PDB file of C-alpha atoms in Angstrom:
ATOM      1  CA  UNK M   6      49.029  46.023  23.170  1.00 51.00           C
ATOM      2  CA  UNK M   7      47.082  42.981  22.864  1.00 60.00           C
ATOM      3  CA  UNK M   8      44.858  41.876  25.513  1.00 64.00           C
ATOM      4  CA  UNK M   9      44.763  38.760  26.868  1.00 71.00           C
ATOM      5  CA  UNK M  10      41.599  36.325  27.623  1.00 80.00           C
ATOM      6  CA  UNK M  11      40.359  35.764  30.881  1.00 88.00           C
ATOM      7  CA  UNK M  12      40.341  32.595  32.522  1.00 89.00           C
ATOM      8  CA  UNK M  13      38.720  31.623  35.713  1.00 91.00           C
ATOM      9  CA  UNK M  14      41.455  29.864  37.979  1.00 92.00           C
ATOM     10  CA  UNK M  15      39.375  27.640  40.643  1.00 93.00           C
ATOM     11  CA  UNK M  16      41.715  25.200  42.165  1.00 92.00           C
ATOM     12  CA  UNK M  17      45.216  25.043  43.789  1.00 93.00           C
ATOM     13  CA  UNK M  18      48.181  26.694  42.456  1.00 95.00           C
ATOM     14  CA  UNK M  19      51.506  25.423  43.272  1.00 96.00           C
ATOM     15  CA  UNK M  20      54.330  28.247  42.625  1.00 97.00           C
ATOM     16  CA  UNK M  21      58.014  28.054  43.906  1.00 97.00           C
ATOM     17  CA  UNK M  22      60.093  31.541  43.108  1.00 97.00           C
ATOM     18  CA  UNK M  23      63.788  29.951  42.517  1.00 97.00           C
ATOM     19  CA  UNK M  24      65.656  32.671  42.391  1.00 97.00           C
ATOM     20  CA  UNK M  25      66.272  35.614  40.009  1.00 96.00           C
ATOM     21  CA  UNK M  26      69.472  36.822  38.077  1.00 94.00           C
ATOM     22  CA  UNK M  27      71.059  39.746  36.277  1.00 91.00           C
ATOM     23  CA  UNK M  28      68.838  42.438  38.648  1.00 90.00           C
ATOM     24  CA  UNK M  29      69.183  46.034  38.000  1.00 86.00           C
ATOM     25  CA  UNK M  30      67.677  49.300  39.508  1.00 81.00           C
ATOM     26  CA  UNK M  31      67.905  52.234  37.601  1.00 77.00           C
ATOM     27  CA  UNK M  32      66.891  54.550  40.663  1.00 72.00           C
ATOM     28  CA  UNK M  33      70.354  53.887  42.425  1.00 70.00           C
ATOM     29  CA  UNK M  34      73.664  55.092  41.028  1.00 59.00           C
ATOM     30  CA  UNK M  35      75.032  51.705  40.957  1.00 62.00           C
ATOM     31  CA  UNK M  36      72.253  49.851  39.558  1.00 53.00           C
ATOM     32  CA  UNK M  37      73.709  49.004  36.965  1.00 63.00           C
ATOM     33  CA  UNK M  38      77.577  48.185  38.207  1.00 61.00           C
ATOM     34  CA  UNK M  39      78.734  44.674  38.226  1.00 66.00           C
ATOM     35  CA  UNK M  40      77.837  42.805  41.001  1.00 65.00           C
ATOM     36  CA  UNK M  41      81.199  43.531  43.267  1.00 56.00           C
ATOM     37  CA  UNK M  42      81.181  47.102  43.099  1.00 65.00           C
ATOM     38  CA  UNK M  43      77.114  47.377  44.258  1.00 66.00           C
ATOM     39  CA  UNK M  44      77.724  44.986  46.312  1.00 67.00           C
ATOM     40  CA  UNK M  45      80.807  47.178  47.994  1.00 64.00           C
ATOM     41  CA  UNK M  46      79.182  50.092  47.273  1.00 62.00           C
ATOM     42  CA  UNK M  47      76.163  49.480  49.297  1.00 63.00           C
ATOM     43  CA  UNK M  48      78.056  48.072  52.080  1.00 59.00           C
ATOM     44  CA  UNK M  49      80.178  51.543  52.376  1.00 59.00           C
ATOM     45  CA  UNK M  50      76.400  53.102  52.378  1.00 62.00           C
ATOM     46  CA  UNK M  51      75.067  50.982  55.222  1.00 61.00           C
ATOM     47  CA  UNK M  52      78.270  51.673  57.302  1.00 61.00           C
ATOM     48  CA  UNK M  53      78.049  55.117  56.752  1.00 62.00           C
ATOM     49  CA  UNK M  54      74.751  55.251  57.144  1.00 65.00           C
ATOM     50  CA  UNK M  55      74.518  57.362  53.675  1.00 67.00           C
ATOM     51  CA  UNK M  56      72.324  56.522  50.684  1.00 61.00           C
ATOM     52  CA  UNK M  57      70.147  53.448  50.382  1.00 68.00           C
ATOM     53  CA  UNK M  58      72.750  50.867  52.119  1.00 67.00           C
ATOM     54  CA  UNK M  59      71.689  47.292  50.962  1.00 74.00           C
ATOM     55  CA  UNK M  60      69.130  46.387  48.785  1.00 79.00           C
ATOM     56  CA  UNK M  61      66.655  44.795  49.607  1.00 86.00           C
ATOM     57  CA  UNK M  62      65.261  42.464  47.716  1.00 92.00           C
ATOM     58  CA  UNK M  63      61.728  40.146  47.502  1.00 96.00           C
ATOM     59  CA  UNK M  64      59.064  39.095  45.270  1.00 97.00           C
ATOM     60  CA  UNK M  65      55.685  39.216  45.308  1.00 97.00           C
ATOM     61  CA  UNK M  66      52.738  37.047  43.437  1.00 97.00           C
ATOM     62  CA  UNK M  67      49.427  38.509  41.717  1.00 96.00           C
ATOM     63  CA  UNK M  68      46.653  37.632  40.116  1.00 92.00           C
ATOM     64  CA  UNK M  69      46.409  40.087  38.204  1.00 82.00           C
ATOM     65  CA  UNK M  70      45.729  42.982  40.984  1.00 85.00           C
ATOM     66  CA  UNK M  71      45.220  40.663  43.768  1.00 92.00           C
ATOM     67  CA  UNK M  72      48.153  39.743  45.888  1.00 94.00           C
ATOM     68  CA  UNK M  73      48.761  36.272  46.844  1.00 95.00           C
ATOM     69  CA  UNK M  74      51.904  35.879  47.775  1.00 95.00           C
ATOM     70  CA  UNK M  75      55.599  37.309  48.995  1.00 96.00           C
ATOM     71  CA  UNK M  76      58.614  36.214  50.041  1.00 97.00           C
ATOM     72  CA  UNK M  77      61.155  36.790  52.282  1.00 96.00           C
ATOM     73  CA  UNK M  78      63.391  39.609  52.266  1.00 94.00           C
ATOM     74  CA  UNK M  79      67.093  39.089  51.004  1.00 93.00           C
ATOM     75  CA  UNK M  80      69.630  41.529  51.742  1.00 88.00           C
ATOM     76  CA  UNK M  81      73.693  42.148  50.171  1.00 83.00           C
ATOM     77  CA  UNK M  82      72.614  40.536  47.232  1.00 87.00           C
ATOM     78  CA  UNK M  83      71.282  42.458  44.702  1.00 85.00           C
ATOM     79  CA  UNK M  84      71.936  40.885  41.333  1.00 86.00           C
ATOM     80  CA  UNK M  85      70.813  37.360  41.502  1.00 91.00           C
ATOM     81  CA  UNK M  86      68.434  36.521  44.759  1.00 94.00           C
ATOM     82  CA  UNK M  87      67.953  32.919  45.699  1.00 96.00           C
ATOM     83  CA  UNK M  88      64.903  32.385  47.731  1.00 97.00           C
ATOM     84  CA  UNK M  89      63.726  28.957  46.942  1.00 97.00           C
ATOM     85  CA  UNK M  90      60.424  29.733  48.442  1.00 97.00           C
ATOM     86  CA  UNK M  91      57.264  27.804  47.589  1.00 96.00           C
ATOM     87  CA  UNK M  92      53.650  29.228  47.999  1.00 96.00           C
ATOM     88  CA  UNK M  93      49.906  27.018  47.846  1.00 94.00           C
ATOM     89  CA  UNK M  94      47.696  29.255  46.604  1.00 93.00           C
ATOM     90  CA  UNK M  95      43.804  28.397  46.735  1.00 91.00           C
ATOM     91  CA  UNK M  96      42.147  30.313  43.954  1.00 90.00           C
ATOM     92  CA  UNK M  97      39.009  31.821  42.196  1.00 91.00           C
ATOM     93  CA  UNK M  98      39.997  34.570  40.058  1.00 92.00           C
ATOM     94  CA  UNK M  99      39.243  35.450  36.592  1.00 92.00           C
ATOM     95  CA  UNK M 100      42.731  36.482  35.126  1.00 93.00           C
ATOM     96  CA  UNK M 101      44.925  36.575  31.856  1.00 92.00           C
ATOM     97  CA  UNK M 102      47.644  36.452  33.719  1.00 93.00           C
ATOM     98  CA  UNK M 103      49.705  35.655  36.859  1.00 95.00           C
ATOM     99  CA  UNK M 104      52.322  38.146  37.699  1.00 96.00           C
ATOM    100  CA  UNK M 105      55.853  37.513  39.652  1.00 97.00           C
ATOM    101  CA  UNK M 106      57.161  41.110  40.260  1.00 96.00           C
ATOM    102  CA  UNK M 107      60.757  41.651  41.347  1.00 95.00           C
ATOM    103  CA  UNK M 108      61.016  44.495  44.074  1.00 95.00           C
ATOM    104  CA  UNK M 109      63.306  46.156  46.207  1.00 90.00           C
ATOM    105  CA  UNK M 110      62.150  47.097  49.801  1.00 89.00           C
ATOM    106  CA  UNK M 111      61.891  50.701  50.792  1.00 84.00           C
ATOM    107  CA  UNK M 112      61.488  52.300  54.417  1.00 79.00           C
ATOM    108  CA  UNK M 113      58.593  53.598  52.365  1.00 83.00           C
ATOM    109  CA  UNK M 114      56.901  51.727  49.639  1.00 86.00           C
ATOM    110  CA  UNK M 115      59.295  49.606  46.885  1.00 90.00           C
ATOM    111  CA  UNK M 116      61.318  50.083  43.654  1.00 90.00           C
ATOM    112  CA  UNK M 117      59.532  47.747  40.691  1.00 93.00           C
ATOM    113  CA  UNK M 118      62.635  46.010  39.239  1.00 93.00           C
ATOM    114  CA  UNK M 119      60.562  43.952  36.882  1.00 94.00           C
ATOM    115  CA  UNK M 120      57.753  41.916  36.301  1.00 96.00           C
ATOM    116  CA  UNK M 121      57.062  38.352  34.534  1.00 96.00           C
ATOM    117  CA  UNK M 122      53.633  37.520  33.124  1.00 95.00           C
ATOM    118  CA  UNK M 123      52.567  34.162  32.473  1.00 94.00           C
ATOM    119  CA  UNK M 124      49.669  33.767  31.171  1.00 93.00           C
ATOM    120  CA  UNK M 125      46.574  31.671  32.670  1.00 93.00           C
ATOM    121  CA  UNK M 126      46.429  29.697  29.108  1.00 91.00           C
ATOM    122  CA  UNK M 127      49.500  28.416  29.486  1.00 92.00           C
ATOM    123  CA  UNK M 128      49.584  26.826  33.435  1.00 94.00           C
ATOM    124  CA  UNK M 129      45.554  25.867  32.594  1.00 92.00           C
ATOM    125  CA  UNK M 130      46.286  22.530  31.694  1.00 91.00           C
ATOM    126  CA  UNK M 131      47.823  21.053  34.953  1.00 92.00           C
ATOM    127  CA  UNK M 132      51.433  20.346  33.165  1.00 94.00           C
ATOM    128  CA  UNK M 133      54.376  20.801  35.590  1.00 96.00           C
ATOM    129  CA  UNK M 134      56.081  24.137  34.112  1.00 96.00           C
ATOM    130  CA  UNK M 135      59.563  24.234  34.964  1.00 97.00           C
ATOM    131  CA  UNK M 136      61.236  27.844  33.342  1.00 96.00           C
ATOM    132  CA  UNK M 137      63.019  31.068  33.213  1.00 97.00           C
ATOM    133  CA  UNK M 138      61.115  33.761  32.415  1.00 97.00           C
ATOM    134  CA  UNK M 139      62.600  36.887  31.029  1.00 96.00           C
ATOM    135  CA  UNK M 140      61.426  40.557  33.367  1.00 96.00           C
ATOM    136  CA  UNK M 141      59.532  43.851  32.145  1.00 95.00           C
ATOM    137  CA  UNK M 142      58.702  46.989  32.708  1.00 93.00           C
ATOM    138  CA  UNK M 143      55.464  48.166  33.517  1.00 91.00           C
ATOM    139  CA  UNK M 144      55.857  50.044  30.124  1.00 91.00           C
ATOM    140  CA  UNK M 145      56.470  46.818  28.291  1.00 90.00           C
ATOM    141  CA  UNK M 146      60.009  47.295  27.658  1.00 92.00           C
ATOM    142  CA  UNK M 147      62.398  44.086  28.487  1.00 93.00           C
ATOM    143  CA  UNK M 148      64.492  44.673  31.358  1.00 92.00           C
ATOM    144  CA  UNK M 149      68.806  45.340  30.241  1.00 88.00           C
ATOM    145  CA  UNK M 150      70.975  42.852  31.077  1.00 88.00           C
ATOM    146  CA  UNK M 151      68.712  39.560  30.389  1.00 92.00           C
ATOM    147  CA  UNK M 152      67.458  39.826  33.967  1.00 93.00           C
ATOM    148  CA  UNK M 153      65.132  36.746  34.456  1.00 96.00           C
ATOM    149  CA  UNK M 154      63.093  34.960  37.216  1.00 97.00           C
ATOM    150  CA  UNK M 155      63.163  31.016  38.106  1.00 98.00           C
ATOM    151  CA  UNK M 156      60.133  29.450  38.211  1.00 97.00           C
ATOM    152  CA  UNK M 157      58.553  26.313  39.392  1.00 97.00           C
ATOM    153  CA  UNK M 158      54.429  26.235  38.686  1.00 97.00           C
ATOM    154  CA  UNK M 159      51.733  23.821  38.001  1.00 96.00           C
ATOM    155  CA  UNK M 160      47.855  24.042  38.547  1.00 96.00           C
ATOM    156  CA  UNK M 161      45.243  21.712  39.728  1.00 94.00           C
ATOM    157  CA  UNK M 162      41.786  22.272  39.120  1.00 93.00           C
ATOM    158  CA  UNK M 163      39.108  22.211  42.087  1.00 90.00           C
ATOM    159  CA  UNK M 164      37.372  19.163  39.640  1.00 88.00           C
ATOM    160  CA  UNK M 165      39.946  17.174  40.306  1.00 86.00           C
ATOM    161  CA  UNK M 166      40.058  17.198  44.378  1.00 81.00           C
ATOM    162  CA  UNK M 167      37.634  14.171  45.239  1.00 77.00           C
ATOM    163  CA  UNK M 168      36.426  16.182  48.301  1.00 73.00           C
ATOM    164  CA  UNK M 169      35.005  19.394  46.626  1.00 76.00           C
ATOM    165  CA  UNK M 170      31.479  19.812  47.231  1.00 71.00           C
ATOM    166  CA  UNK M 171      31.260  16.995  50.341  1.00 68.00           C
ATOM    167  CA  UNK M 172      32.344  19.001  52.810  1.00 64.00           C
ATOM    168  CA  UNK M 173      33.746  16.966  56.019  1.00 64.00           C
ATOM    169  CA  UNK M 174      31.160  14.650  56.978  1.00 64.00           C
ATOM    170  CA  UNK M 175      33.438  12.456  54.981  1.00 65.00           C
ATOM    171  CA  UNK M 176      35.673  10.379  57.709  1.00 69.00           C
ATOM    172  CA  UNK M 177      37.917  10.230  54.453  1.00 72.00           C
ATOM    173  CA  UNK M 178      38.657  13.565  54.588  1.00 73.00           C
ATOM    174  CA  UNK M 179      42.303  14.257  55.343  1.00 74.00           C
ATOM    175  CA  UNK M 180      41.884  18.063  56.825  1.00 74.00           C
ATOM    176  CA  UNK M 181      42.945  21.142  54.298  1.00 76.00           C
ATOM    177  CA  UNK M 182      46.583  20.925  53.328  1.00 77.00           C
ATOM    178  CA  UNK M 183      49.205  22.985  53.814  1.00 78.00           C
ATOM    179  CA  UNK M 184      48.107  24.454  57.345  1.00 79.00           C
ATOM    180  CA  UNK M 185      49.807  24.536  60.287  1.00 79.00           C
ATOM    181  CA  UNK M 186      48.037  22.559  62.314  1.00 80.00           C
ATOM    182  CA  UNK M 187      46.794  19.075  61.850  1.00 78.00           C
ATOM    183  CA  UNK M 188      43.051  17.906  61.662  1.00 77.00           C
ATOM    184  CA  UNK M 189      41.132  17.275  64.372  1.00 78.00           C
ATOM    185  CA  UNK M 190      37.558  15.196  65.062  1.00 76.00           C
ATOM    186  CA  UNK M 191      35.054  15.949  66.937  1.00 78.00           C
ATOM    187  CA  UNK M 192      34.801  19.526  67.163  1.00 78.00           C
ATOM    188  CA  UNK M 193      32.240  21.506  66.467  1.00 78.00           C
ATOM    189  CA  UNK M 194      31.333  25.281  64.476  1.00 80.00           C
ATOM    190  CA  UNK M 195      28.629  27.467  64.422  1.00 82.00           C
ATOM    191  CA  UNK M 196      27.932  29.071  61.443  1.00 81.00           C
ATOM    192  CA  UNK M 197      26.144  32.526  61.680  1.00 83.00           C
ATOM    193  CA  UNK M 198      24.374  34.806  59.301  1.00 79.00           C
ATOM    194  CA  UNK M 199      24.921  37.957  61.455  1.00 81.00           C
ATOM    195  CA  UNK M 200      25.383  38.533  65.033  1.00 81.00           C
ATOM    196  CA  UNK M 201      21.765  39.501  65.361  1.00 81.00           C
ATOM    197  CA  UNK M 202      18.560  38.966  63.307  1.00 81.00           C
ATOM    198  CA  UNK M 203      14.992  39.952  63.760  1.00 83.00           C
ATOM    199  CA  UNK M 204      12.158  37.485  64.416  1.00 77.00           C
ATOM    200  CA  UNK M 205      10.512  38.511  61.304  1.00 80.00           C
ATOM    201  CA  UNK M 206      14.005  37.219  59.284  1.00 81.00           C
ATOM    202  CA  UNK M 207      13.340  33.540  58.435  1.00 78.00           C
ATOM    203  CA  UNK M 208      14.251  33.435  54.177  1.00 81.00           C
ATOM    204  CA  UNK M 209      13.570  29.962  53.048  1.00 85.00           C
ATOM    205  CA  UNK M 210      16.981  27.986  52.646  1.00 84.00           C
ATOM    206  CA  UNK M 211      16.344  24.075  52.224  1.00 85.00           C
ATOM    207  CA  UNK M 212      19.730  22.343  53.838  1.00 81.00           C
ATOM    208  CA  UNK M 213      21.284  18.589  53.568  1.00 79.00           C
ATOM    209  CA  UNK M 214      18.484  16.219  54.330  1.00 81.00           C
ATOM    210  CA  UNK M 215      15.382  18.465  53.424  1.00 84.00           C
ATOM    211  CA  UNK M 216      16.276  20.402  56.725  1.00 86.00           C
ATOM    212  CA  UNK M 217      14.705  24.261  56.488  1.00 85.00           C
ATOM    213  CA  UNK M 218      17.516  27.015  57.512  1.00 83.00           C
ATOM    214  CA  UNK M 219      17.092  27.978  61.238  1.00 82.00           C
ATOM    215  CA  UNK M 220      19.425  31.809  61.856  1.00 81.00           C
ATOM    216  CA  UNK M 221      20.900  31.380  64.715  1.00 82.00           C
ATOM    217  CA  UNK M 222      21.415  35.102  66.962  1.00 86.00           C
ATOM    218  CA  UNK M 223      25.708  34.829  67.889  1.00 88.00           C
ATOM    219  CA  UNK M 224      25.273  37.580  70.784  1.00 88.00           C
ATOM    220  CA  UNK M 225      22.613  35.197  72.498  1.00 89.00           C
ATOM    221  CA  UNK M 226      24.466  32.326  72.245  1.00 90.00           C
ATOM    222  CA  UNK M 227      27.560  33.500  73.519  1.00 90.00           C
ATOM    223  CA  UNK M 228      25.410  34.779  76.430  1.00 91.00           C
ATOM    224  CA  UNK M 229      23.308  31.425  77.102  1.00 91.00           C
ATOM    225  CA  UNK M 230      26.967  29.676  76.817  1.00 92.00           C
ATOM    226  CA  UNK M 231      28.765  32.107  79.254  1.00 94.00           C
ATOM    227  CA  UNK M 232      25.663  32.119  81.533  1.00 93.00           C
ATOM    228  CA  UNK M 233      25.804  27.986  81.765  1.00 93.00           C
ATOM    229  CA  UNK M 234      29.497  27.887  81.934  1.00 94.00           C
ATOM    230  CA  UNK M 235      30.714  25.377  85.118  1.00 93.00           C
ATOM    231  CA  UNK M 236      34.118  25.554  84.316  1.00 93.00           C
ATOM    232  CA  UNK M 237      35.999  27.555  81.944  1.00 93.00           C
ATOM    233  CA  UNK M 238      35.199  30.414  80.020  1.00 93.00           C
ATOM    234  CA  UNK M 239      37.657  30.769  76.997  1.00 91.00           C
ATOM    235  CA  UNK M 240      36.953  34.616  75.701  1.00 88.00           C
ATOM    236  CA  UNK M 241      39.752  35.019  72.139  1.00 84.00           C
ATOM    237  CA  UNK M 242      39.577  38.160  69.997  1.00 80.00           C
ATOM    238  CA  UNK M 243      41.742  40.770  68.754  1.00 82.00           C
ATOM    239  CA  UNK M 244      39.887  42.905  71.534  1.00 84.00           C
ATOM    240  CA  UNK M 245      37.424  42.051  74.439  1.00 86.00           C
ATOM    241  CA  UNK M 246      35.022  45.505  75.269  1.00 89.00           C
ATOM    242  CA  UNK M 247      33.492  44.689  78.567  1.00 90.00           C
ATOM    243  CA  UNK M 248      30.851  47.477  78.234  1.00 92.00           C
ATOM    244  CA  UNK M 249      29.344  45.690  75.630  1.00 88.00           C
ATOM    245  CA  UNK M 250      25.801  44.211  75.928  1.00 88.00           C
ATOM    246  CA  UNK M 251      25.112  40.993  74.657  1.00 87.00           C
ATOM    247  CA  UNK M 252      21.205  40.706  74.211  1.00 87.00           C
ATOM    248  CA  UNK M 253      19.952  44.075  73.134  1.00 84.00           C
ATOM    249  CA  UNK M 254      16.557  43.345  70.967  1.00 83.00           C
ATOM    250  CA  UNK M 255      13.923  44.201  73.412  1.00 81.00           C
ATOM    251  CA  UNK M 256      11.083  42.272  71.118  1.00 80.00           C
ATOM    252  CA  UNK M 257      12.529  38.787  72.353  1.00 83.00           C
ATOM    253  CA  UNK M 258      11.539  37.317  75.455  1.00 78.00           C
ATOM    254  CA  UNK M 259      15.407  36.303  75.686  1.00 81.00           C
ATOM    255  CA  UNK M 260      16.726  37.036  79.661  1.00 82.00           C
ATOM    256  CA  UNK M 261      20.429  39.256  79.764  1.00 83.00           C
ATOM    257  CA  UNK M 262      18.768  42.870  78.269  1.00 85.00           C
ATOM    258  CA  UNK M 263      21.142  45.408  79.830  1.00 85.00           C
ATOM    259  CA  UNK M 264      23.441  42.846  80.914  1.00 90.00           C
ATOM    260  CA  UNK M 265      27.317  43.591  80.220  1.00 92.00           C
ATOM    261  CA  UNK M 266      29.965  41.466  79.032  1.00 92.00           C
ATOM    262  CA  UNK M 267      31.918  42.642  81.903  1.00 93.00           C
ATOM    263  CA  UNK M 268      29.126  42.500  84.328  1.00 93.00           C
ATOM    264  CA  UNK M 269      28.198  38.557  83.184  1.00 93.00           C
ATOM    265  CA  UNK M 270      31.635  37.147  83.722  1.00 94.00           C
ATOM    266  CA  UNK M 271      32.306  39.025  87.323  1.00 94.00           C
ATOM    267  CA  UNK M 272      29.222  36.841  87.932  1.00 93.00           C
ATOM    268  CA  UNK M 273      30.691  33.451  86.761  1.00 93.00           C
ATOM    269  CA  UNK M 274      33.796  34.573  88.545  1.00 94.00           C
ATOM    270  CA  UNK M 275      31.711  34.448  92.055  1.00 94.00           C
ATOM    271  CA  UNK M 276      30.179  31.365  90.929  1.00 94.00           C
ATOM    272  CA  UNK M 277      33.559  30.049  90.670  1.00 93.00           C
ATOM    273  CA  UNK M 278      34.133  29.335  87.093  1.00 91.00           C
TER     274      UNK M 278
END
């Protein structure tokens, strides 16, 4: 087997899955009937509630082991899929090759219909690549019955976006694209290198404008903001432990040690906020 060169992909790739033909799968007994008698046969199934039922059917996008993308589900058809589906995909991966796998849904894992490889090389110079590409088995072998995938695909490298590297101090910058919601001025992040660090951590990182890297300590400013709330405290996570206690390191001369999550915003709640 010949093995392909890796390339690094650092950019944007645009990939739409059009749809797929001739499909096949060997591990049902009519994978391999024409399309009317699956398609009747897996309708009996689902009505009976017997066998498999429908297929189905999706596809999924790698690079190389890393999964970037899937689409939808499509079920009663399960020879040629249309899904029409089209995926932005931000990347930095060194691959040979990016792989569109043809799959059909399990209550427990999936059935590998076939795979199409198309290697890095060829999508590397930004060209619009408009093509049908013919499916495999993991064992190399062409898939029976000239089953192929549609594909729409072209690549831009991160070189060529005139806002890599500036960040958004630009007032230029249009916000990242693609996202569901729109761009919005004025607001403001904190960036953190851990929820806590010692006094005695202070590397020395030189930032825009000569500036020397200051760590900021999250759990003490979430407690300084709750503490000076007046009006609203906004609280979003996937869960909120009330027990927990904000400032714990006893070497800082920082007010809240022992102090509960819980405990802090029954306060604010007397306070009226």
């Amino acid at each position: 087997m010949r093995v392909m060169a890796l390339h690094l992909l650092h950019g944007t790739f645009h990939i739409t899955i059009c749809q797929a033909v001739n499909l096949s799968d060997d591990h049902r007994h009519s994978g391999r009937a024409p399309k009317f008698v699956r398609k009747l046969i897996e309708g009996v199934e689902d009505v009976a509630k017997m066998g498999k039922g429908f297929s189905r059917l999706y596809a999924t996008i790698d690079m190389e082991r890393a999964r970037v993308g899937r689409t939808r589900i499509i079920k009663q058809e399960p020879v040629n899929p249309v899904w029409n589906e089209s995926f932005h995909i931000y990347c930095a991966f060194n691959v040979a090759h990016v792989v569109v796998s043809m799959k059909n849904d399990n209550p427990v894992g999936a059935t590998l219909l076939g795979r199409a490889k198309i290697p890095v090389s060829d999508i590397m110079s930004g060209a619009e690549i408009d093509r049908w590409y013919d499916l495999y088995h993991d064992t190399g072998e062409k898939v029976k019955g000239n089953a192929r995938v549609h594909l729409r695909m072209q690549y831009f490298d991160i070189s060529q976006d005139p806002f890599w590297g500036k960040g958004v101090s630009s007032f230029k910058f249009p916000g990242v694209p693609y996202t569901y919601m729109r761009h919005w001025r004025g607001c403001k992040v904190t960036l953190y290198q851990d929820a806590h660090v010692l006094d005695s951590f202070a590397p020395t990182i030189y930032l825009d404008g000569g500036r020397l890297y200051k760590p900021h300590r999250c759990w003490e400013d979430i407690f300084e903001a709750i503490s000076n709330a007046r009006h609203l405290i906004y609280i979003t996570g996937w869960s909120v432990y009330t027990k927990i206690e904000l400032v714990r390191d006893e070497q800082r001369t920082f007010p809240g040690i022992g102090v509960t999550l819980g405990d802090l915003l029954k306060r604010k709640a007397d306070e009226g906020v």
